[in-house]
Amino acid sequence: MFKFKSLTLSLALLAAVPLAMAQAPANPTLRLRATIEKVDATSLTVRERGGEVITLVRPATMDVAEVFPLALADIKPGSYIGTAAMPQADGSQLALEVVVFPESARGTGEGHRPYDLLPDSTMTNATVADLAMAPSTVPGGQKLTLRYKDGEKTVIVPPNAPVVSFKPAKADESALLVPGAKVMVTAQEREGKPTALRVIVGRNGFAPPM
C-alpha cells in the first residue's frame, strides 16, 4: 500500500512547489512523478517512479497543465526560468532541466532551495540576467547568470538538458489524462484521502522532466 501520509511528512518542505500557481495550502503537499495507470471522472490512479501505485481523488477543481519541449535557444536574457540542477565544486550549478515560465507565471517560487529530482539536487527560480557560451568542458551548452531577490547563481546548461515550458490544459484534460501518460502530480491529503491538486502532463508520452 502506498504510504502517502509518511511520504507527505518527509517531503513537507515541498509545499513551495516551484510550478505551483496558487498559495501553498495549509497541509503539506507531495510531488509525485508517475505514469497514469487508470483514470475516470472522480479518480486518478498512477504508478510513481518508485513503483508504488496510488489512487488519488480527482476533484473538479484539479488544475491541469501541459508541458511541452523547447530548444536551448529559447532561453533568452530576461527569461524567467526554473532549473533543477546539481551543485558543482566551483560553486556553479549543472542543470538537469530548465523550465521557461510563461510570462503570466513570472516570479513564481523565486529563489534557490533544495529539490527532490535527484539526491542533493537544487531548484533555482530566477531571471536570466546574462547568457553566454558554456565552458569548453560542456561544448554546445549555455552559461546562465540567474538573479533572484536574495542572490545570484551561475548555471551551466548542457546541450542535452531538457528545456520545456507549460500551458493551461484544463480544457484538453480528457485527451491528455490517459493511461500511459507521464505526469507530475501535486497532491495533498484531504478528508483522509490523497487528492490531486494539480497535474502537469506530457502529450504522446512526453515526460515532465522536472
Short mmCIF file of C-alpha atoms in Angstrom, two decimals:
data_model
loop_
_atom_site.label_atom_id
_atom_site.label_comp_id
_atom_site.label_asym_id
_atom_site.label_seq_id
_atom_site.Cartn_x
_atom_site.Cartn_y
_atom_site.Cartn_z
CA MET A 1 0.00 0.00 0.00
CA PHE A 2 1.32 3.44 -0.88
CA LYS A 3 2.38 5.26 2.31
CA PHE A 4 1.03 8.64 1.26
CA LYS A 5 0.94 10.06 4.76
CA SER A 6 4.55 9.18 5.64
CA LEU A 7 5.84 10.47 2.31
CA THR A 8 3.89 13.67 2.77
CA LEU A 9 5.51 14.29 6.13
CA SER A 10 9.01 13.52 4.88
CA LEU A 11 8.56 15.91 1.96
CA ALA A 12 6.82 18.72 3.83
CA LEU A 13 9.36 21.20 2.51
CA LEU A 14 7.82 20.71 -0.94
CA ALA A 15 4.90 22.98 -0.06
CA ALA A 16 6.76 25.61 -2.08
CA VAL A 17 6.31 23.68 -5.35
CA PRO A 18 8.21 25.68 -7.99
CA LEU A 19 5.42 25.39 -10.54
CA ALA A 20 2.54 25.97 -8.13
CA MET A 21 0.33 28.75 -9.34
CA ALA A 22 -1.57 29.30 -6.10
CA GLN A 23 -0.69 29.99 -2.47
CA ALA A 24 0.69 26.89 -0.72
CA PRO A 25 -2.06 25.07 1.20
CA ALA A 26 -2.05 24.71 4.98
CA ASN A 27 -1.32 20.96 4.85
CA PRO A 28 1.90 19.61 3.33
CA THR A 29 1.84 18.71 -0.34
CA LEU A 30 3.60 15.87 -2.10
CA ARG A 31 5.05 15.80 -5.59
CA LEU A 32 4.54 12.51 -7.45
CA ARG A 33 6.42 11.75 -10.67
CA ALA A 34 4.39 8.99 -12.20
CA THR A 35 2.64 7.27 -15.09
CA ILE A 36 -1.14 7.15 -15.29
CA GLU A 37 -2.48 3.62 -14.82
CA LYS A 38 -6.20 4.38 -14.81
CA VAL A 39 -8.40 7.45 -14.89
CA ASP A 40 -12.11 8.13 -14.50
CA ALA A 41 -14.33 11.10 -13.68
CA THR A 42 -13.52 11.11 -9.96
CA SER A 43 -10.15 9.39 -9.53
CA LEU A 44 -6.65 9.14 -10.92
CA THR A 45 -4.53 6.01 -10.39
CA VAL A 46 -0.81 6.41 -11.00
CA ARG A 47 2.36 4.37 -10.66
CA GLU A 48 5.02 6.64 -9.20
CA ARG A 49 8.69 6.38 -10.11
CA GLY A 50 9.47 4.07 -7.18
CA GLY A 51 6.90 1.57 -8.42
CA GLU A 52 4.17 2.27 -5.88
CA VAL A 53 0.58 2.56 -7.13
CA ILE A 54 -1.73 5.14 -5.63
CA THR A 55 -5.28 6.18 -6.39
CA LEU A 56 -6.00 9.86 -5.85
CA VAL A 57 -9.26 11.71 -5.69
CA ARG A 58 -9.73 13.78 -8.85
CA PRO A 59 -11.71 16.88 -7.84
CA ALA A 60 -13.45 19.05 -10.41
CA THR A 61 -11.13 21.89 -9.38
CA MET A 62 -7.93 19.94 -10.19
CA ASP A 63 -5.64 22.11 -12.29
CA VAL A 64 -4.12 20.63 -15.44
CA ALA A 65 -1.10 21.99 -17.32
CA GLU A 66 0.57 20.59 -20.44
CA VAL A 67 4.35 20.51 -20.52
CA PHE A 68 5.97 20.76 -23.94
CA PRO A 69 9.56 20.84 -25.24
CA LEU A 70 11.53 23.92 -26.22
CA ALA A 71 15.01 24.38 -27.69
CA LEU A 72 18.05 25.54 -25.74
CA ALA A 73 17.96 28.68 -27.89
CA ASP A 74 14.54 29.53 -26.44
CA ILE A 75 16.23 30.57 -23.20
CA LYS A 76 16.75 34.31 -23.62
CA PRO A 77 18.16 37.12 -21.49
CA GLY A 78 15.25 38.26 -19.34
CA SER A 79 13.52 34.87 -19.39
CA TYR A 80 12.12 33.79 -16.05
CA ILE A 81 13.09 30.16 -15.56
CA GLY A 82 13.20 27.36 -13.05
CA THR A 83 16.05 24.88 -13.20
CA ALA A 84 16.74 21.71 -11.27
CA ALA A 85 20.49 21.31 -11.01
CA MET A 86 23.39 19.64 -9.26
CA PRO A 87 25.87 21.76 -7.27
CA GLN A 88 29.40 21.73 -8.69
CA ALA A 89 32.76 22.02 -6.92
CA ASP A 90 33.34 25.52 -8.33
CA GLY A 91 30.07 26.83 -6.86
CA SER A 92 28.11 26.71 -10.11
CA GLN A 93 25.04 24.55 -10.79
CA LEU A 94 24.85 21.96 -13.60
CA ALA A 95 21.30 21.98 -14.97
CA LEU A 96 19.31 18.76 -15.10
CA GLU A 97 16.40 20.51 -16.82
CA VAL A 98 15.09 24.03 -17.44
CA VAL A 99 11.51 25.29 -17.33
CA VAL A 100 10.90 28.55 -19.18
CA PHE A 101 7.92 30.07 -17.38
CA PRO A 102 5.18 31.79 -19.35
CA GLU A 103 5.11 35.50 -18.67
CA SER A 104 1.97 35.11 -16.57
CA ALA A 105 3.96 32.97 -14.12
CA ARG A 106 6.94 35.34 -13.74
CA GLY A 107 8.06 35.44 -10.11
CA THR A 108 6.68 32.01 -9.19
CA GLY A 109 8.74 30.36 -6.45
CA GLU A 110 11.59 32.86 -6.82
CA GLY A 111 14.78 31.81 -5.07
CA HIS A 112 17.19 28.91 -4.56
CA ARG A 113 16.41 25.82 -2.49
CA PRO A 114 16.91 22.05 -2.17
CA TYR A 115 14.92 19.92 -4.61
CA ASP A 116 13.96 16.26 -4.91
CA LEU A 117 14.63 15.37 -8.55
CA LEU A 118 17.89 13.65 -7.55
CA PRO A 119 19.72 13.37 -4.23
CA ASP A 120 21.41 16.71 -3.38
CA SER A 121 19.76 18.49 -6.32
CA THR A 122 18.64 22.10 -6.12
CA MET A 123 15.96 24.31 -7.67
CA THR A 124 16.57 27.89 -8.75
CA ASN A 125 13.72 30.06 -9.97
CA ALA A 126 15.08 33.34 -11.25
CA THR A 127 15.55 35.74 -14.14
CA VAL A 128 18.25 35.15 -16.74
CA ALA A 129 20.45 38.21 -16.21
CA ASP A 130 23.18 37.12 -18.60
CA LEU A 131 23.69 34.35 -21.13
CA ALA A 132 26.94 33.12 -22.68
CA MET A 133 28.55 30.02 -24.13
CA ALA A 134 29.26 27.30 -21.61
CA PRO A 135 32.87 26.43 -20.76
CA SER A 136 34.72 24.17 -23.18
CA THR A 137 34.09 21.26 -20.81
CA VAL A 138 30.38 21.49 -21.76
CA PRO A 139 30.54 22.03 -25.54
CA GLY A 140 27.36 23.38 -27.09
CA GLY A 141 25.89 24.36 -23.75
CA GLN A 142 24.96 27.69 -22.22
CA LYS A 143 26.17 29.54 -19.16
CA LEU A 144 23.36 31.38 -17.40
CA THR A 145 23.65 34.02 -14.73
CA LEU A 146 20.44 33.81 -12.74
CA ARG A 147 19.39 36.60 -10.41
CA TYR A 148 16.70 36.45 -7.78
CA LYS A 149 15.71 38.69 -4.90
CA ASP A 150 18.31 37.46 -2.42
CA GLY A 151 21.14 36.31 -4.63
CA GLU A 152 22.64 35.04 -7.85
CA LYS A 153 23.62 31.65 -9.26
CA THR A 154 25.67 30.55 -12.24
CA VAL A 155 24.02 27.63 -14.04
CA ILE A 156 25.63 25.60 -16.82
CA VAL A 157 23.04 24.06 -19.15
CA PRO A 158 24.35 21.08 -21.17
CA PRO A 159 23.03 20.80 -24.74
CA ASN A 160 21.16 17.61 -23.87
CA ALA A 161 19.35 19.04 -20.83
CA PRO A 162 15.57 19.08 -21.39
CA VAL A 163 14.16 22.58 -21.86
CA VAL A 164 10.39 22.89 -21.53
CA SER A 165 7.52 25.24 -20.87
CA PHE A 166 3.92 24.64 -19.88
CA LYS A 167 0.46 26.00 -20.62
CA PRO A 168 -3.03 25.66 -19.13
CA ALA A 169 -4.72 22.49 -20.37
CA LYS A 170 -7.88 22.03 -18.32
CA ALA A 171 -9.97 22.21 -21.48
CA ASP A 172 -7.92 19.39 -23.03
CA GLU A 173 -7.62 17.13 -19.99
CA SER A 174 -9.67 14.29 -21.47
CA ALA A 175 -7.11 13.93 -24.29
CA LEU A 176 -4.10 14.32 -22.01
CA LEU A 177 -5.03 12.33 -18.92
CA VAL A 178 -4.95 8.85 -20.42
CA PRO A 179 -3.31 5.56 -19.37
CA GLY A 180 0.41 5.69 -20.13
CA ALA A 181 0.68 9.47 -19.88
CA LYS A 182 3.66 10.76 -17.89
CA VAL A 183 2.67 13.16 -15.14
CA MET A 184 3.89 15.16 -12.19
CA VAL A 185 1.12 15.41 -9.62
CA THR A 186 0.92 17.82 -6.73
CA ALA A 187 -1.18 16.01 -4.13
CA GLN A 188 -2.42 16.59 -0.61
CA GLU A 189 -4.34 14.55 1.93
CA ARG A 190 -7.85 15.97 2.23
CA GLU A 191 -10.58 14.45 4.37
CA GLY A 192 -8.32 11.46 4.87
CA LYS A 193 -7.86 10.78 1.17
CA PRO A 194 -4.91 11.55 -1.15
CA THR A 195 -6.20 14.21 -3.53
CA ALA A 196 -4.69 15.52 -6.76
CA LEU A 197 -4.45 19.31 -6.71
CA ARG A 198 -2.51 19.84 -9.92
CA VAL A 199 -1.31 17.62 -12.76
CA ILE A 200 1.45 18.53 -15.17
CA VAL A 201 1.23 16.14 -18.11
CA GLY A 202 3.09 15.50 -21.34
CA ARG A 203 1.39 14.70 -24.63
CA ASN A 204 2.05 11.46 -26.54
CA GLY A 205 4.37 10.04 -23.89
CA PHE A 206 6.44 13.18 -23.31
CA ALA A 207 7.58 13.13 -19.68
CA PRO A 208 7.75 16.23 -17.47
CA PRO A 209 11.50 16.40 -16.74
CA MET A 210 11.34 18.47 -13.56
#
